[in-house]
Amino acid sequence: MNVKIKWLRNQLVSLKLEGMIVSNPINVKYLTGLSEEGMLIIAPKENIFVTDSRYIESVNQKLTIDDEIVVYDIRNLSKYDYEAIFMLSENIGFEEKYVTYEKYKKYLQAYQVNLIETEGIVENQRVVKEKEELELVKKACEITDNAFSYIIRNIKRGMTEKEIAFEIEKFMISNGADGVAFESVVASGKNSSMPHAVPTDRKIIPGDIIQFDIGCRYKGYCSDMSRVIFVEEMDEEYRKIYDFVLEQQKIIATSLKDGVNIKNVIKDRETEYKLKNYEILHAFGHGVGLEIHEAPFLKSQIDCNLKENSIIAIEPGVYVPKSFGIRIEDTFHVTKNGCVSLTNSTKDYTIIKLV
Amino acid sequence: MNVKIKWLRNQLVSLKLEGMIVSNPINVKYLTGLSEEGMLIIAPKENIFVTDSRYIESVNQKLTIDDEIVVYDIRNLSKYDYEAIFMLSENIGFEEKYVTYEKYKKYLQAYQVNLIETEGIVENQRVVKEKEELELVKKACEITDNAFSYIIRNIKRGMTEKEIAFEIEKFMISNGADGVAFESVVASGKNSSMPHAVPTDRKIIPGDIIQFDIGCRYKGYCSDMSRVIFVEEMDEEYRKIYDFVLEQQKIIATSLKDGVNIKNVIKDRETEYKLKNYEILHAFGHGVGLEIHEAPFLKSQIDCNLKENSIIAIEPGVYVPKSFGIRIEDTFHVTKNGCVSLTNSTKDYTIIKLV
């Protein structure tokens, strides 16, 4: 049995749960490596992957005997088969954050057990990365750095935000990425004032500020990076906010390391924002892994200590409504001594010439 | 107020519900045109869109006074504000297929009402398309036809499935699509035996069969089409199955029209498959709209009558395990007289030369 499922089984024992239904596909992929649609059932006697006929062939190709996972075709399961899975069990964990109310009622009926909320047990397990996971994130970060370095040398006169976003994506895919980790943000001029701007047909012009928020996926694992550049010239009003945002990121990255409480670090930054009268439009950061946003979240409400080998994105931003916004973000590896940046694109003022 | 929300409000009255919480983002987009994260609340007094600070600016830019939708920032809502929304109401609808068990419990506490399952009320409303919706699907189908016609003229010696998929996507986006409607299937040789094959680094070689399943999104609306082509030559074993699959599609498309019961038509096809000893690995089709797979589903378990102005994809397929598969699919407009195909790429045997 793989180490991840073994670890989960130990956790379940300590929670007095006799089994668990894992429905969240990201958690299923984490525990089994499978991306096929289906449900992983940690049953007293065995691990079961329930899928349907569309996926049986490819699942059987991927699993080996060492995985110790039995594959069931959902069409062949009778009422009695379902009841047999947790026969003699009483309390079974389920994922209340993922399972819909409709499915919850169906599970109750099918398995005839008490369903107990597991409060993100697998999500919490995913926070601390294995060595192989770290390597995959590093590779995704490297592709992202290269894509950024490529695009800032290739923004042509008359190009639109959409076209730039497309070039970034094309570069990433041609350089080994599975795809983008999220819809790329390329927001120029006033569009940068919205943190989640979607690329438009607006053409880049001299004097523009351009906000990038980009990342890719490599063998399932994500990278996340934001940079701001200036076209042909850099207006004085941008400098003050750029420096402030960059300083916030440095302070957070220096403060966070193994064992440090997230709440305390973020509260200080919130105070700093309030002093400057800047609105806080989003969290200061989040974990990165199989999901682009996952635990731990860098919010002042999160009263928990960071753990070694977590991977987090730190992304302070300041937004001037209807005018512009500046966000700087890197993906970091949390170590005993501090945060090590995995994205390494320059954070000097970057003023490009249109080619 | 827009006609879609008015129609929904009438439905709620007939179900004796005093309001509804719409949480499924696709349903929110359908009813409001908004793609921003948030929840639509159909309350006795008003329509409310609850979102967060990231989206307030762009939502306010999009909504007009005629929409009659009030925008709330979730951060500003107190316990009392939540209770006030459905004050004096008793039974409020919610989307049990979309709301997680965790959210269900939170809603119960926040709104202090009975939450009643609405069994896909908005999904059912979405089945019959408005004229503007039909036009958008038509445009998405046209782009898909053009992408297919482009790619079969441009498959080069040594190209991989991934590269072909990427070229299709690039063509679609450069020709006005928002993006792909789903991850394109380009499955060559043995890979075609799996209905949901993901493009690999396998290079196309003479003698190959190539299965395409492609579609794009245009202003949110989807298209869906599958074709099979042959490289340099067409093996005799393919012909029999190709003809069978194409015949099944023709029979279904001719049988289905306004008022026809889905179950009866599909049951006949299932009998035909059994006679030939072909396994049925997926449904014979599905609705297409804001989602690539939506109601109505073409399955023998679906005992309901088709409605005029539905849009459906019809996609019979036959798969020979570990050998090859053939699926033919088009997007159709259901009318009083039958199904009108909106994708129009050739279904003659297509044997390409590598360029």
XYZ file of C-alpha atoms in Angstrom, chain A residues 50-320:
271
model
C -15.305 2.723 -7.772
C -15.418 4.019 -11.327
C -17.452 3.420 -14.458
C -16.977 1.611 -17.722
C -15.435 4.644 -19.433
C -12.400 4.470 -17.163
C -12.001 0.800 -16.216
C -9.422 0.098 -18.921
C -7.171 3.086 -18.198
C -7.400 2.645 -14.406
C -6.369 -0.982 -14.676
C -3.450 0.050 -16.869
C -2.176 2.480 -14.220
C -2.639 0.568 -10.962
C -0.165 -2.108 -9.965
C -0.458 -4.910 -7.447
C 1.556 -2.820 -4.957
C -1.157 -0.154 -4.879
C -3.492 -2.624 -3.148
C -6.543 -0.966 -4.659
C -9.424 -3.070 -5.951
C -11.318 -1.583 -8.923
C -15.122 -1.879 -9.056
C -17.384 -0.958 -11.959
C -20.219 1.067 -10.450
C -22.720 -0.567 -12.806
C -22.059 -3.959 -11.292
C -22.681 -2.907 -7.680
C -25.963 -4.019 -6.157
C -27.656 -2.676 -3.023
C -26.098 -5.614 -1.170
C -22.599 -4.923 -2.479
C -22.788 -1.375 -1.114
C -23.950 -2.582 2.268
C -21.176 -5.202 2.351
C -18.421 -2.601 1.917
C -18.798 -1.269 5.451
C -20.509 -4.315 6.948
C -20.196 -4.316 10.761
C -18.823 -0.737 10.690
C -20.567 2.088 12.456
C -18.761 5.389 11.811
C -17.371 6.243 8.400
C -15.761 9.522 7.415
C -16.939 11.539 4.420
C -15.935 14.864 2.878
C -18.613 17.337 3.919
C -16.885 20.178 2.063
C -17.116 18.269 -1.177
C -20.139 15.950 -1.006
C -23.409 17.588 -2.044
C -26.495 17.347 0.103
C -28.030 15.071 -2.529
C -25.055 12.684 -2.496
C -24.940 12.726 1.312
C -28.487 11.406 1.404
C -27.646 8.762 -1.202
C -24.536 7.611 0.709
C -26.562 7.307 3.909
C -28.986 5.028 2.170
C -26.422 3.003 0.255
C -23.863 2.316 2.987
C -26.146 2.117 6.039
C -23.590 3.700 8.401
C -23.181 6.963 10.312
C -21.429 9.492 8.103
C -18.979 11.623 10.065
C -17.547 14.930 8.831
C -13.760 14.665 8.405
C -12.988 18.419 8.270
C -10.444 18.371 5.466
C -8.396 15.433 6.725
C -6.830 14.753 3.317
C -6.454 18.470 2.501
C -4.441 18.806 5.720
C -2.359 15.783 4.827
C -1.592 17.463 1.473
C -0.101 20.570 3.154
C 3.295 18.961 3.789
C 4.773 17.942 0.469
C 6.754 14.814 -0.301
C 10.093 15.306 -2.047
C 8.687 14.259 -5.449
C 5.849 16.752 -5.087
C 8.302 19.562 -4.361
C 10.266 18.677 -7.500
C 7.138 18.902 -9.640
C 6.212 22.338 -8.234
C 9.801 23.494 -8.850
C 9.529 22.437 -12.473
C 6.184 24.256 -12.842
C 7.819 27.385 -11.359
C 10.749 27.146 -13.747
C 8.417 26.969 -16.759
C 6.521 30.003 -15.392
C 9.717 32.036 -14.966
C 10.754 31.199 -18.502
C 7.313 32.095 -19.869
C 7.472 35.478 -18.144
C 10.988 36.168 -19.366
C 9.843 35.207 -22.890
C 6.725 37.370 -22.902
C 8.327 40.592 -21.641
C 10.761 40.409 -24.556
C 7.954 39.815 -27.059
C 5.116 42.273 -26.453
C 4.468 43.836 -29.822
C 2.911 47.184 -30.650
C -0.861 46.675 -30.990
C -0.998 43.393 -29.080
C -4.073 42.829 -26.893
C -4.258 41.425 -23.363
C -5.896 38.276 -24.764
C -3.118 37.768 -27.303
C -0.449 38.162 -24.620
C -2.240 35.685 -22.364
C -2.433 33.243 -25.260
C 1.298 33.554 -26.004
C 2.090 32.826 -22.354
C -0.086 29.741 -22.397
C 1.398 28.550 -25.671
C 4.918 28.975 -24.301
C 4.053 27.014 -21.176
C 2.511 24.119 -23.060
C 5.320 23.973 -25.625
C 7.766 23.835 -22.726
C 6.326 20.830 -20.972
C 3.402 22.148 -18.913
C 0.165 20.124 -18.825
C -1.628 23.451 -19.203
C -2.225 26.643 -17.247
C -2.893 26.342 -13.514
C -5.631 29.010 -13.794
C -6.819 31.508 -16.370
C -3.864 33.864 -16.829
C -4.364 37.452 -15.705
C -2.984 40.028 -18.135
C -4.566 43.318 -17.043
C -3.356 46.573 -18.519
C -4.016 50.192 -17.549
C -7.211 50.602 -15.541
C -8.027 46.893 -15.918
C -5.281 46.182 -13.365
C -7.440 47.728 -10.634
C -9.455 44.480 -10.454
C -7.547 41.591 -8.804
C -9.238 38.939 -10.950
C -9.432 40.793 -14.265
C -10.027 38.573 -17.291
C -7.884 39.380 -20.375
C -9.739 41.671 -22.795
C -9.246 42.944 -26.347
C -7.638 46.139 -24.982
C -4.415 46.948 -26.827
C -1.231 47.726 -24.906
C -0.106 51.369 -25.229
C 2.936 53.302 -24.007
C 2.555 54.443 -20.400
C 0.580 51.314 -19.459
C 1.073 49.324 -16.336
C 0.557 45.574 -16.983
C -0.359 43.171 -14.186
C 0.448 39.510 -14.803
C -0.781 36.654 -12.633
C 0.324 33.434 -14.260
C 1.062 29.831 -13.444
C 1.126 26.410 -15.007
C 0.589 22.810 -14.067
C 3.348 20.219 -14.383
C 2.304 16.576 -13.913
C -0.637 17.899 -11.924
C 1.294 20.310 -9.690
C 0.869 24.102 -9.877
C 2.951 27.271 -9.833
C 1.702 30.796 -9.137
C 3.453 34.100 -9.825
C 2.394 37.744 -10.237
C 4.481 40.551 -11.653
C 3.835 44.108 -12.764
C 5.699 45.739 -15.647
C 5.600 49.197 -17.223
C 5.414 50.016 -20.919
C 8.030 52.434 -22.294
C 7.906 54.571 -19.113
C 7.042 54.298 -15.435
C 4.784 56.917 -13.930
C 5.907 58.269 -10.553
C 2.583 57.359 -8.858
C 3.259 53.650 -9.435
C 6.647 53.660 -7.690
C 5.406 54.303 -4.139
C 2.841 51.518 -4.249
C 5.209 49.114 -6.023
C 7.783 49.618 -3.267
C 5.162 49.192 -0.546
C 3.820 45.937 -2.004
C 7.285 44.492 -2.537
C 8.240 45.383 1.036
C 5.127 43.626 2.372
C 6.030 40.491 0.443
C 9.603 40.561 1.787
C 8.412 40.996 5.373
C 5.969 38.077 5.097
C 8.527 35.809 3.395
C 11.136 36.572 6.046
C 8.700 36.058 8.925
C 7.149 32.795 7.794
C 8.977 29.539 8.491
C 8.416 26.151 10.138
C 6.441 26.580 13.372
C 5.489 30.237 12.906
C 1.860 31.159 13.548
C 0.179 32.486 10.396
C -2.312 34.688 12.234
C 0.315 36.813 13.958
C 2.294 37.526 10.802
C -0.761 38.454 8.760
C -2.338 40.607 11.491
C 0.736 42.846 11.460
C 0.424 43.302 7.704
C -3.275 44.156 8.035
C -2.385 46.857 10.554
C 0.176 48.249 8.135
C -2.470 48.366 5.352
C -4.913 50.153 7.617
C -2.310 52.761 8.575
C -1.835 53.521 4.871
C -5.577 53.441 4.216
C -5.250 50.655 1.641
C -8.172 48.288 1.273
C -7.433 44.564 1.551
C -9.204 42.890 -1.378
C -7.859 39.357 -1.017
C -5.814 37.076 1.230
C -2.054 37.578 1.460
C -1.428 34.106 0.136
C -2.303 30.431 -0.004
C -0.875 26.961 -0.298
C -0.004 25.628 -3.754
C 0.108 21.988 -4.839
C -2.312 19.826 -6.792
C -4.657 22.803 -6.441
C -3.707 26.364 -7.181
C -5.398 27.492 -3.958
C -5.152 25.031 -1.100
C -4.306 24.989 2.617
C -2.637 26.763 4.346
C -4.361 30.099 3.654
C -2.503 33.241 4.723
C -5.341 35.000 6.520
C -5.478 36.563 9.970
C -8.349 34.203 10.833
C -6.068 31.171 10.407
C -4.695 30.372 13.841
C -2.245 27.631 12.920
C 1.474 27.088 12.667
C 3.217 26.722 9.334
C 4.879 23.383 8.670
C 8.208 22.565 7.050
C 7.864 21.485 3.396
C 4.641 23.353 2.840
C 4.495 25.303 -0.407
C 2.856 28.719 -0.318
C 2.276 31.658 -2.628
C 2.700 35.071 -0.980
C 0.800 37.748 -2.874
C 0.208 41.156 -1.308
C -1.539 43.661 -3.583
C -2.794 47.231 -3.481
C -5.634 48.379 -5.711
C -6.598 51.975 -6.471
